[in-house]
């Protein structure tokens, strides 16, 4: 009997199991529940981050990233336990009821003072959301045209410097507390335009606004500091090194790029802003 193929298979299996075990050993004793990875998302969680508000399906960009990170850390899909957490409460200091949380949390120095962040798992393009009458009135995907529009921005997000510095509109933008208020301002014709990360803008234009339109998009590298999303954790959580190792692994082997291509990089028909 030729034992070489058998030995080769055993060695490959041992290497694979050993790699997973090593990854699992990294997280041992550092998770909320032993042998489990507790992950939070929004309530509800939206397309394209999570499909049909069912993160356990693994469908949607952030759901898929979670299971890829978990696998790289040595966890089976059944070891991932989902919970829900509000955005605002999650970015506050204090004890968390999750090991990490994905809700498009932009990594900022201010937030990093009170919570922990992994390395980025996504750098977001920024898209301009308007209503169809603004397009019909002649607005185009050029800086010169954007300057003439009345803007609304969520004051606490990194969209504000994109508007004030990159576009520098003729009038000061109106500032709002959250995305909902910005969208309501669009509906009420209080503003002409708002800027969001591309996936959120796609959702708002297609689902929330009856006559929503995406005027154009800035690539992530056009902004001085493009939005980068990180896995959010409790400040000082020792699990962060394990998570970063897993993220590095799925970046190197192309897994993360494949997930992004599947869920976020499909052709959108949204022109680049000139």
PDB file of N, CA and C in Angstrom, residues 51 70 87 108 117-118 138 153 178:
ATOM      1  N   UNK A  51     -28.581  40.717   5.469  1.00  0.00           N
ATOM      2  CA  UNK A  51     -29.741  40.510   4.606  1.00  0.00           C
ATOM      3  C   UNK A  51     -30.919  40.021   5.438  1.00  0.00           C
ATOM      4  N   UNK A  70     -14.536  34.600  12.430  1.00  0.00           N
ATOM      5  CA  UNK A  70     -14.716  33.509  13.390  1.00  0.00           C
ATOM      6  C   UNK A  70     -13.973  32.255  12.927  1.00  0.00           C
ATOM      7  N   UNK A  87     -26.523  51.507  18.398  1.00  0.00           N
ATOM      8  CA  UNK A  87     -25.305  52.168  17.939  1.00  0.00           C
ATOM      9  C   UNK A  87     -24.746  53.104  19.007  1.00  0.00           C
ATOM     10  N   UNK A 108     -12.563  56.501  14.895  1.00  0.00           N
ATOM     11  CA  UNK A 108     -12.171  57.894  15.116  1.00  0.00           C
ATOM     12  C   UNK A 108     -11.340  57.974  16.389  1.00  0.00           C
ATOM     13  N   UNK A 117     -11.036  49.264  18.987  1.00  0.00           N
ATOM     14  CA  UNK A 117     -11.307  48.980  17.575  1.00  0.00           C
ATOM     15  C   UNK A 117     -10.277  48.006  17.024  1.00  0.00           C
ATOM     16  N   UNK A 118     -10.753  47.126  16.168  1.00  0.00           N
ATOM     17  CA  UNK A 118      -9.841  46.289  15.397  1.00  0.00           C
ATOM     18  C   UNK A 118      -9.220  47.107  14.279  1.00  0.00           C
ATOM     19  N   UNK A 138     -30.834  70.051 -12.779  1.00  0.00           N
ATOM     20  CA  UNK A 138     -29.536  70.243 -13.413  1.00  0.00           C
ATOM     21  C   UNK A 138     -28.325  69.909 -12.588  1.00  0.00           C
ATOM     22  N   UNK A 153     -25.950  67.261   7.102  1.00  0.00           N
ATOM     23  CA  UNK A 153     -24.938  66.299   7.533  1.00  0.00           C
ATOM     24  C   UNK A 153     -25.205  65.897   8.982  1.00  0.00           C
ATOM     25  N   UNK A 178     -28.918  62.510  13.510  1.00  0.00           N
ATOM     26  CA  UNK A 178     -28.806  61.153  12.978  1.00  0.00           C
ATOM     27  C   UNK A 178     -29.273  61.114  11.528  1.00  0.00           C
TER      28      UNK A 178
END
